[in-house]
Amino acid sequence: MKIRDILAKGQPTLSFEVFPPKEESNFASVEKAALEIAKLNPSFMSVTYGAGGGTSQYTVQIASDIQSTCQVPALSHLTCVSSTREKVHSVLREIQAHGIENVLALRGDIPKDGKVEKDYQYASQLIREIRETCPELCIGAACYPEGHVESVNKTVDIGHLKEKVEAGCDFVTTQMFFDNNILYNYLYRIREKGITVPVVAGIMPVTNVKQIKRITSMSGTYLPERFKAIVDRFGDNPAAMKQAGVIYATEQIIDLIANGVNHIHVYSMNKPEIAAGIQSSLSEILK
């Protein structure tokens, strides 16, 4: 089923992201975790795509297994900046051969060595090409409520989002954020610019201190004082930090849905217990 049709129903949705293994030896354990999350019957699940397409074969395989084993619609990520046009179209053919109808089209991170291919520079180019060559696919894109770290400012970044929408994406999913007011302000600004596609809010339950350091170093995400206090109090107690992280994320989601943001995408970090804890807390809210 196409995600744009799921979102169009107007009911609250809860979806989860998983990531494939970097090495084949870890495939079985990652696939097991992904299928355990899929058994929770989320609205859909997304599977990430490694830098340079290094895990592309696992991405498509896990997405296919989620659909065939658990009948949960899968969203297969596809990045382009480190891939040739030939590689991108090879993956698209594989995606379609496995019956996957949804693609999240991304530029992808620039590798540490700076080595990129010349066929694509921006996600909008990839989106336009998918729309022209595979018109039957449902295309998602990423958006950044706090602005992309490489953008000059937030206005320029919203301009890039508009380019993605005009290129043909059907919906957008946000980067993680920890202050809902940031998203509410962002939604107001993009609607003012005529961007009307559905926005899926990306939420990450932070369950350990290492995650926080990685998040702030990579994306510069704003951490509210309330969140910092939780980390300061429970960061040295793994069990307490996990519980507090799930509760904080759940409270974020409740506030979002109460304020009309109906579509939630949880970055599960391949942890079925995290996904299950959040879903259980929202069982009546999602009805």
mmCIF file of C-alpha atoms in Angstrom:
data_model
loop_
_atom_site.group_PDB
_atom_site.id
_atom_site.type_symbol
_atom_site.label_atom_id
_atom_site.label_comp_id
_atom_site.label_asym_id
_atom_site.label_seq_id
_atom_site.Cartn_x
_atom_site.Cartn_y
_atom_site.Cartn_z
ATOM 1 C CA MET A 1 0.000 0.000 0.000
ATOM 2 C CA LYS A 2 1.223 3.498 -0.813
ATOM 3 C CA ILE A 3 2.030 5.677 2.196
ATOM 4 C CA ARG A 4 0.363 8.714 0.635
ATOM 5 C CA ASP A 5 -2.922 6.761 0.745
ATOM 6 C CA ILE A 6 -2.363 5.793 4.396
ATOM 7 C CA LEU A 7 -1.730 9.425 5.361
ATOM 8 C CA ALA A 8 -4.718 10.645 3.368
ATOM 9 C CA LYS A 9 -7.145 8.756 5.613
ATOM 10 C CA GLY A 10 -6.828 11.501 8.215
ATOM 11 C CA GLN A 11 -6.386 9.145 11.178
ATOM 12 C CA PRO A 12 -3.342 9.199 13.485
ATOM 13 C CA THR A 13 -0.508 6.976 12.256
ATOM 14 C CA LEU A 14 2.471 5.490 14.071
ATOM 15 C CA SER A 15 5.386 4.138 12.074
ATOM 16 C CA PHE A 16 8.895 2.955 12.891
ATOM 17 C CA GLU A 17 12.332 3.171 11.309
ATOM 18 C CA VAL A 18 14.915 0.392 11.354
ATOM 19 C CA PHE A 19 18.404 0.253 9.861
ATOM 20 C CA PRO A 20 20.133 -2.649 8.100
ATOM 21 C CA PRO A 21 23.375 -4.237 9.322
ATOM 22 C CA LYS A 22 26.739 -3.007 8.112
ATOM 23 C CA GLU A 23 27.999 -6.564 7.853
ATOM 24 C CA GLU A 24 26.366 -9.738 6.619
ATOM 25 C CA SER A 25 27.207 -11.551 9.864
ATOM 26 C CA ASN A 26 24.747 -9.286 11.695
ATOM 27 C CA PHE A 27 21.915 -9.661 9.206
ATOM 28 C CA ALA A 28 19.972 -12.345 11.091
ATOM 29 C CA SER A 29 19.830 -10.407 14.367
ATOM 30 C CA VAL A 30 18.847 -7.147 12.656
ATOM 31 C CA GLU A 31 16.172 -8.832 10.580
ATOM 32 C CA LYS A 32 14.789 -10.515 13.710
ATOM 33 C CA ALA A 33 14.512 -7.152 15.469
ATOM 34 C CA ALA A 34 12.879 -5.558 12.418
ATOM 35 C CA LEU A 35 10.292 -8.315 12.177
ATOM 36 C CA GLU A 36 9.537 -8.102 15.910
ATOM 37 C CA ILE A 37 8.800 -4.403 15.433
ATOM 38 C CA ALA A 38 6.727 -5.166 12.339
ATOM 39 C CA LYS A 39 4.600 -7.589 14.373
ATOM 40 C CA LEU A 40 3.381 -4.563 16.350
ATOM 41 C CA ASN A 41 1.452 -3.750 13.158
ATOM 42 C CA PRO A 42 2.538 -0.115 12.681
ATOM 43 C CA SER A 43 1.066 1.986 9.888
ATOM 44 C CA PHE A 44 4.293 1.431 7.922
ATOM 45 C CA MET A 45 8.019 0.895 8.482
ATOM 46 C CA SER A 46 11.038 2.505 6.886
ATOM 47 C CA VAL A 47 14.423 0.878 6.294
ATOM 48 C CA THR A 48 17.494 3.114 5.996
ATOM 49 C CA TYR A 49 20.180 2.984 3.343
ATOM 50 C CA GLY A 50 23.868 3.063 4.234
ATOM 51 C CA ALA A 51 26.222 5.772 3.073
ATOM 52 C CA GLY A 52 27.184 5.162 -0.528
ATOM 53 C CA GLY A 53 24.636 2.389 -0.824
ATOM 54 C CA GLY A 54 26.878 -0.009 1.062
ATOM 55 C CA THR A 55 23.932 -1.759 2.675
ATOM 56 C CA SER A 56 21.484 -1.391 -0.220
ATOM 57 C CA GLN A 57 21.010 -5.130 -0.661
ATOM 58 C CA TYR A 58 20.065 -5.455 3.005
ATOM 59 C CA THR A 59 17.760 -2.429 2.843
ATOM 60 C CA VAL A 60 15.627 -3.917 0.101
ATOM 61 C CA GLN A 61 15.693 -7.420 1.597
ATOM 62 C CA ILE A 62 14.548 -6.293 5.043
ATOM 63 C CA ALA A 63 11.873 -4.032 3.546
ATOM 64 C CA SER A 64 10.636 -6.925 1.433
ATOM 65 C CA ASP A 65 10.552 -9.306 4.413
ATOM 66 C CA ILE A 66 8.603 -6.776 6.498
ATOM 67 C CA GLN A 67 5.956 -6.635 3.787
ATOM 68 C CA SER A 68 5.778 -10.321 2.928
ATOM 69 C CA THR A 69 6.018 -11.705 6.477
ATOM 70 C CA CYS A 70 4.007 -9.149 8.439
ATOM 71 C CA GLN A 71 1.969 -7.386 5.720
ATOM 72 C CA VAL A 72 3.239 -3.995 6.891
ATOM 73 C CA PRO A 73 3.865 -1.431 4.111
ATOM 74 C CA ALA A 74 7.587 -0.768 3.750
ATOM 75 C CA LEU A 75 9.387 2.466 2.877
ATOM 76 C CA SER A 76 12.808 1.821 1.364
ATOM 77 C CA HIS A 77 15.344 4.626 1.753
ATOM 78 C CA LEU A 78 17.485 5.556 -1.257
ATOM 79 C CA THR A 79 20.410 8.001 -1.186
ATOM 80 C CA CYS A 80 22.105 9.401 -4.270
ATOM 81 C CA VAL A 81 25.125 11.632 -3.631
ATOM 82 C CA SER A 82 27.545 8.694 -3.445
ATOM 83 C CA SER A 83 25.835 6.655 -6.168
ATOM 84 C CA THR A 84 25.963 6.680 -9.928
ATOM 85 C CA ARG A 85 22.770 6.968 -11.967
ATOM 86 C CA GLU A 86 23.289 3.336 -12.978
ATOM 87 C CA LYS A 87 23.434 2.260 -9.319
ATOM 88 C CA VAL A 88 20.313 4.242 -8.411
ATOM 89 C CA HIS A 89 18.289 2.725 -11.228
ATOM 90 C CA SER A 90 19.543 -0.752 -10.351
ATOM 91 C CA VAL A 91 18.246 -0.302 -6.793
ATOM 92 C CA LEU A 92 14.942 1.095 -8.072
ATOM 93 C CA ARG A 93 14.480 -1.991 -10.248
ATOM 94 C CA GLU A 94 15.217 -4.195 -7.241
ATOM 95 C CA ILE A 95 12.742 -2.256 -5.086
ATOM 96 C CA GLN A 96 9.988 -2.709 -7.638
ATOM 97 C CA ALA A 97 10.840 -6.372 -8.217
ATOM 98 C CA HIS A 98 10.218 -6.966 -4.495
ATOM 99 C CA GLY A 99 6.823 -5.289 -4.630
ATOM 100 C CA ILE A 100 7.864 -2.248 -2.597
ATOM 101 C CA GLU A 101 5.766 0.800 -3.492
ATOM 102 C CA ASN A 102 7.374 3.480 -1.317
ATOM 103 C CA VAL A 103 10.776 5.185 -1.528
ATOM 104 C CA LEU A 104 12.305 7.845 0.731
ATOM 105 C CA ALA A 105 14.528 9.816 -1.650
ATOM 106 C CA LEU A 106 17.531 11.431 0.072
ATOM 107 C CA ARG A 107 20.749 13.117 -0.918
ATOM 108 C CA GLY A 108 22.632 11.278 1.802
ATOM 109 C CA ASP A 109 25.527 12.410 3.972
ATOM 110 C CA ILE A 110 28.786 13.463 2.354
ATOM 111 C CA PRO A 111 31.392 10.766 3.194
ATOM 112 C CA LYS A 112 34.228 11.744 5.520
ATOM 113 C CA ASP A 113 36.690 11.416 2.650
ATOM 114 C CA GLY A 114 34.554 13.793 0.559
ATOM 115 C CA LYS A 115 34.286 11.308 -2.296
ATOM 116 C CA VAL A 116 30.989 11.624 -4.141
ATOM 117 C CA GLU A 117 29.692 10.768 -7.593
ATOM 118 C CA LYS A 118 28.818 13.440 -10.159
ATOM 119 C CA ASP A 119 25.341 12.319 -11.242
ATOM 120 C CA TYR A 120 23.415 13.832 -8.312
ATOM 121 C CA GLN A 121 23.979 16.807 -6.042
ATOM 122 C CA TYR A 122 20.555 17.255 -4.455
ATOM 123 C CA ALA A 123 17.647 15.124 -3.301
ATOM 124 C CA SER A 124 15.321 17.107 -5.586
ATOM 125 C CA GLN A 125 17.196 15.723 -8.596
ATOM 126 C CA LEU A 126 16.674 12.173 -7.384
ATOM 127 C CA ILE A 127 12.980 12.816 -6.647
ATOM 128 C CA ARG A 128 12.381 14.258 -10.121
ATOM 129 C CA GLU A 129 14.094 11.315 -11.765
ATOM 130 C CA ILE A 130 12.110 8.749 -9.770
ATOM 131 C CA ARG A 131 8.874 10.572 -10.546
ATOM 132 C CA GLU A 132 9.680 10.579 -14.274
ATOM 133 C CA THR A 133 10.986 7.015 -14.556
ATOM 134 C CA CYS A 134 8.917 5.242 -11.882
ATOM 135 C CA PRO A 135 5.675 7.269 -11.705
ATOM 136 C CA GLU A 136 3.858 4.489 -9.867
ATOM 137 C CA LEU A 137 6.091 4.787 -6.786
ATOM 138 C CA CYS A 138 5.099 6.839 -3.726
ATOM 139 C CA ILE A 139 7.990 9.194 -2.930
ATOM 140 C CA GLY A 140 8.878 10.616 0.459
ATOM 141 C CA ALA A 141 11.533 13.201 1.298
ATOM 142 C CA ALA A 142 13.261 14.589 4.382
ATOM 143 C CA CYS A 143 12.733 17.995 5.963
ATOM 144 C CA TYR A 144 14.504 19.847 8.739
ATOM 145 C CA PRO A 145 12.484 21.884 11.284
ATOM 146 C CA GLU A 146 15.691 23.416 12.649
ATOM 147 C CA GLY A 147 17.246 23.822 9.211
ATOM 148 C CA HIS A 148 19.744 21.496 7.540
ATOM 149 C CA VAL A 149 23.215 21.863 9.029
ATOM 150 C CA GLU A 150 24.588 22.815 5.591
ATOM 151 C CA SER A 151 21.919 25.437 4.810
ATOM 152 C CA VAL A 152 22.741 29.144 5.004
ATOM 153 C CA ASN A 153 19.545 29.773 6.986
ATOM 154 C CA LYS A 154 16.076 28.350 7.574
ATOM 155 C CA THR A 155 14.483 30.360 4.756
ATOM 156 C CA VAL A 156 16.900 28.908 2.220
ATOM 157 C CA ASP A 157 16.282 25.447 3.637
ATOM 158 C CA ILE A 158 12.504 25.809 3.212
ATOM 159 C CA GLY A 159 13.202 26.859 -0.367
ATOM 160 C CA HIS A 160 14.995 23.544 -0.894
ATOM 161 C CA LEU A 161 12.006 21.716 0.577
ATOM 162 C CA LYS A 162 9.728 23.462 -1.898
ATOM 163 C CA GLU A 163 11.994 22.247 -4.707
ATOM 164 C CA LYS A 164 11.565 18.670 -3.466
ATOM 165 C CA VAL A 165 7.783 19.023 -3.409
ATOM 166 C CA GLU A 166 7.723 20.564 -6.882
ATOM 167 C CA ALA A 167 9.947 17.710 -8.102
ATOM 168 C CA GLY A 168 7.223 15.260 -7.093
ATOM 169 C CA CYS A 169 7.493 14.030 -3.512
ATOM 170 C CA ASP A 170 4.212 12.937 -1.896
ATOM 171 C CA PHE A 171 5.054 13.508 1.781
ATOM 172 C CA VAL A 172 7.957 14.576 3.985
ATOM 173 C CA THR A 173 9.383 13.209 7.227
ATOM 174 C CA THR A 174 11.157 15.473 9.689
ATOM 175 C CA GLN A 175 14.522 15.107 11.264
ATOM 176 C CA MET A 176 14.247 14.394 14.992
ATOM 177 C CA PHE A 177 13.447 17.271 17.333
ATOM 178 C CA PHE A 178 12.917 17.482 21.084
ATOM 179 C CA ASP A 179 10.878 20.673 21.386
ATOM 180 C CA ASN A 180 7.464 20.491 19.725
ATOM 181 C CA ASN A 181 7.256 24.268 19.434
ATOM 182 C CA ILE A 182 10.038 24.066 16.855
ATOM 183 C CA LEU A 183 7.842 21.872 14.679
ATOM 184 C CA TYR A 184 4.721 23.991 15.149
ATOM 185 C CA ASN A 185 6.629 27.082 14.025
ATOM 186 C CA TYR A 186 8.093 25.190 11.084
ATOM 187 C CA LEU A 187 4.694 23.950 9.947
ATOM 188 C CA TYR A 188 3.362 27.503 9.980
ATOM 189 C CA ARG A 189 6.295 28.701 7.876
ATOM 190 C CA ILE A 190 6.138 25.969 5.230
ATOM 191 C CA ARG A 191 2.343 26.248 4.858
ATOM 192 C CA GLU A 192 2.846 29.982 4.279
ATOM 193 C CA LYS A 193 5.141 29.038 1.398
ATOM 194 C CA GLY A 194 2.458 26.853 -0.161
ATOM 195 C CA ILE A 195 3.922 23.483 0.901
ATOM 196 C CA THR A 196 0.839 21.370 1.549
ATOM 197 C CA VAL A 197 2.082 17.755 1.427
ATOM 198 C CA PRO A 198 1.619 15.679 4.601
ATOM 199 C CA VAL A 199 4.351 16.102 7.219
ATOM 200 C CA VAL A 200 5.348 13.075 9.313
ATOM 201 C CA ALA A 201 6.987 14.061 12.609
ATOM 202 C CA GLY A 202 10.212 12.190 13.365
ATOM 203 C CA ILE A 203 10.644 11.312 17.032
ATOM 204 C CA MET A 204 13.671 9.652 18.608
ATOM 205 C CA PRO A 205 13.428 8.111 22.083
ATOM 206 C CA VAL A 206 16.843 8.873 23.557
ATOM 207 C CA THR A 207 17.722 5.981 25.817
ATOM 208 C CA ASN A 208 21.428 6.508 26.476
ATOM 209 C CA VAL A 209 23.914 9.365 26.742
ATOM 210 C CA LYS A 210 25.932 8.259 23.700
ATOM 211 C CA GLN A 211 22.891 8.922 21.499
ATOM 212 C CA ILE A 212 22.688 12.493 22.749
ATOM 213 C CA LYS A 213 26.346 13.206 22.015
ATOM 214 C CA ARG A 214 25.964 11.781 18.510
ATOM 215 C CA ILE A 215 22.756 13.728 17.853
ATOM 216 C CA THR A 216 24.166 17.078 18.912
ATOM 217 C CA SER A 217 27.475 16.583 17.087
ATOM 218 C CA MET A 218 25.861 15.563 13.779
ATOM 219 C CA SER A 219 22.773 17.764 13.543
ATOM 220 C CA GLY A 220 23.054 20.468 16.196
ATOM 221 C CA THR A 221 19.561 19.593 17.422
ATOM 222 C CA TYR A 222 18.281 21.877 20.192
ATOM 223 C CA LEU A 223 17.887 20.181 23.550
ATOM 224 C CA PRO A 224 15.309 21.835 25.876
ATOM 225 C CA GLU A 225 16.261 22.408 29.504
ATOM 226 C CA ARG A 226 13.621 19.889 30.585
ATOM 227 C CA PHE A 227 15.297 17.249 28.455
ATOM 228 C CA LYS A 228 18.773 18.173 29.712
ATOM 229 C CA ALA A 229 17.537 17.792 33.286
ATOM 230 C CA ILE A 230 16.385 14.243 32.525
ATOM 231 C CA VAL A 231 19.796 13.391 31.091
ATOM 232 C CA ASP A 232 21.614 14.953 34.038
ATOM 233 C CA ARG A 233 19.471 13.030 36.518
ATOM 234 C CA PHE A 234 19.286 9.628 34.843
ATOM 235 C CA GLY A 235 22.165 9.531 32.335
ATOM 236 C CA ASP A 236 24.345 7.338 34.566
ATOM 237 C CA ASN A 237 21.544 4.838 35.164
ATOM 238 C CA PRO A 238 20.904 2.972 31.872
ATOM 239 C CA ALA A 239 17.600 1.416 32.928
ATOM 240 C CA ALA A 240 16.234 4.701 34.258
ATOM 241 C CA MET A 241 17.482 6.624 31.206
ATOM 242 C CA LYS A 242 15.753 4.181 28.875
ATOM 243 C CA GLN A 243 12.480 4.501 30.765
ATOM 244 C CA ALA A 244 12.729 8.289 30.926
ATOM 245 C CA GLY A 245 13.608 8.498 27.227
ATOM 246 C CA VAL A 246 10.565 6.466 26.221
ATOM 247 C CA ILE A 247 8.292 8.544 28.464
ATOM 248 C CA TYR A 248 9.680 11.831 27.094
ATOM 249 C CA ALA A 249 9.135 10.668 23.494
ATOM 250 C CA THR A 250 5.633 9.426 24.319
ATOM 251 C CA GLU A 251 4.716 12.774 25.877
ATOM 252 C CA GLN A 252 6.005 14.521 22.759
ATOM 253 C CA ILE A 253 3.790 12.320 20.585
ATOM 254 C CA ILE A 254 0.704 12.892 22.742
ATOM 255 C CA ASP A 255 1.197 16.653 22.512
ATOM 256 C CA LEU A 256 1.693 16.469 18.738
ATOM 257 C CA ILE A 257 -1.473 14.468 18.148
ATOM 258 C CA ALA A 258 -3.447 16.716 20.512
ATOM 259 C CA ASN A 259 -2.349 19.659 18.368
ATOM 260 C CA GLY A 260 -3.298 18.087 15.053
ATOM 261 C CA VAL A 261 0.031 16.537 14.012
ATOM 262 C CA ASN A 262 -1.348 13.086 13.335
ATOM 263 C CA HIS A 263 1.550 11.292 11.665
ATOM 264 C CA ILE A 264 4.429 10.097 13.865
ATOM 265 C CA HIS A 265 7.571 8.256 12.751
ATOM 266 C CA VAL A 266 9.678 6.799 15.576
ATOM 267 C CA TYR A 267 13.392 6.202 15.088
ATOM 268 C CA SER A 268 13.423 2.872 16.910
ATOM 269 C CA MET A 269 17.200 2.167 16.726
ATOM 270 C CA ASN A 270 16.232 -1.466 16.035
ATOM 271 C CA LYS A 271 14.936 -1.908 19.582
ATOM 272 C CA PRO A 272 11.606 -3.789 19.669
ATOM 273 C CA GLU A 273 11.106 -3.047 23.382
ATOM 274 C CA ILE A 274 11.312 0.708 22.695
ATOM 275 C CA ALA A 275 8.805 0.499 19.865
ATOM 276 C CA ALA A 276 6.471 -1.673 21.932
ATOM 277 C CA GLY A 277 6.680 0.629 24.954
ATOM 278 C CA ILE A 278 5.683 3.669 22.940
ATOM 279 C CA GLN A 279 2.910 1.905 21.062
ATOM 280 C CA SER A 280 1.453 0.486 24.276
ATOM 281 C CA SER A 281 1.308 3.941 25.851
ATOM 282 C CA LEU A 282 -0.606 5.270 22.820
ATOM 283 C CA SER A 283 -3.031 2.368 22.376
ATOM 284 C CA GLU A 284 -6.184 4.413 22.995
ATOM 285 C CA ILE A 285 -4.870 7.643 21.494
ATOM 286 C CA LEU A 286 -4.208 6.016 18.138
ATOM 287 C CA LYS A 287 -7.725 4.602 17.796
#
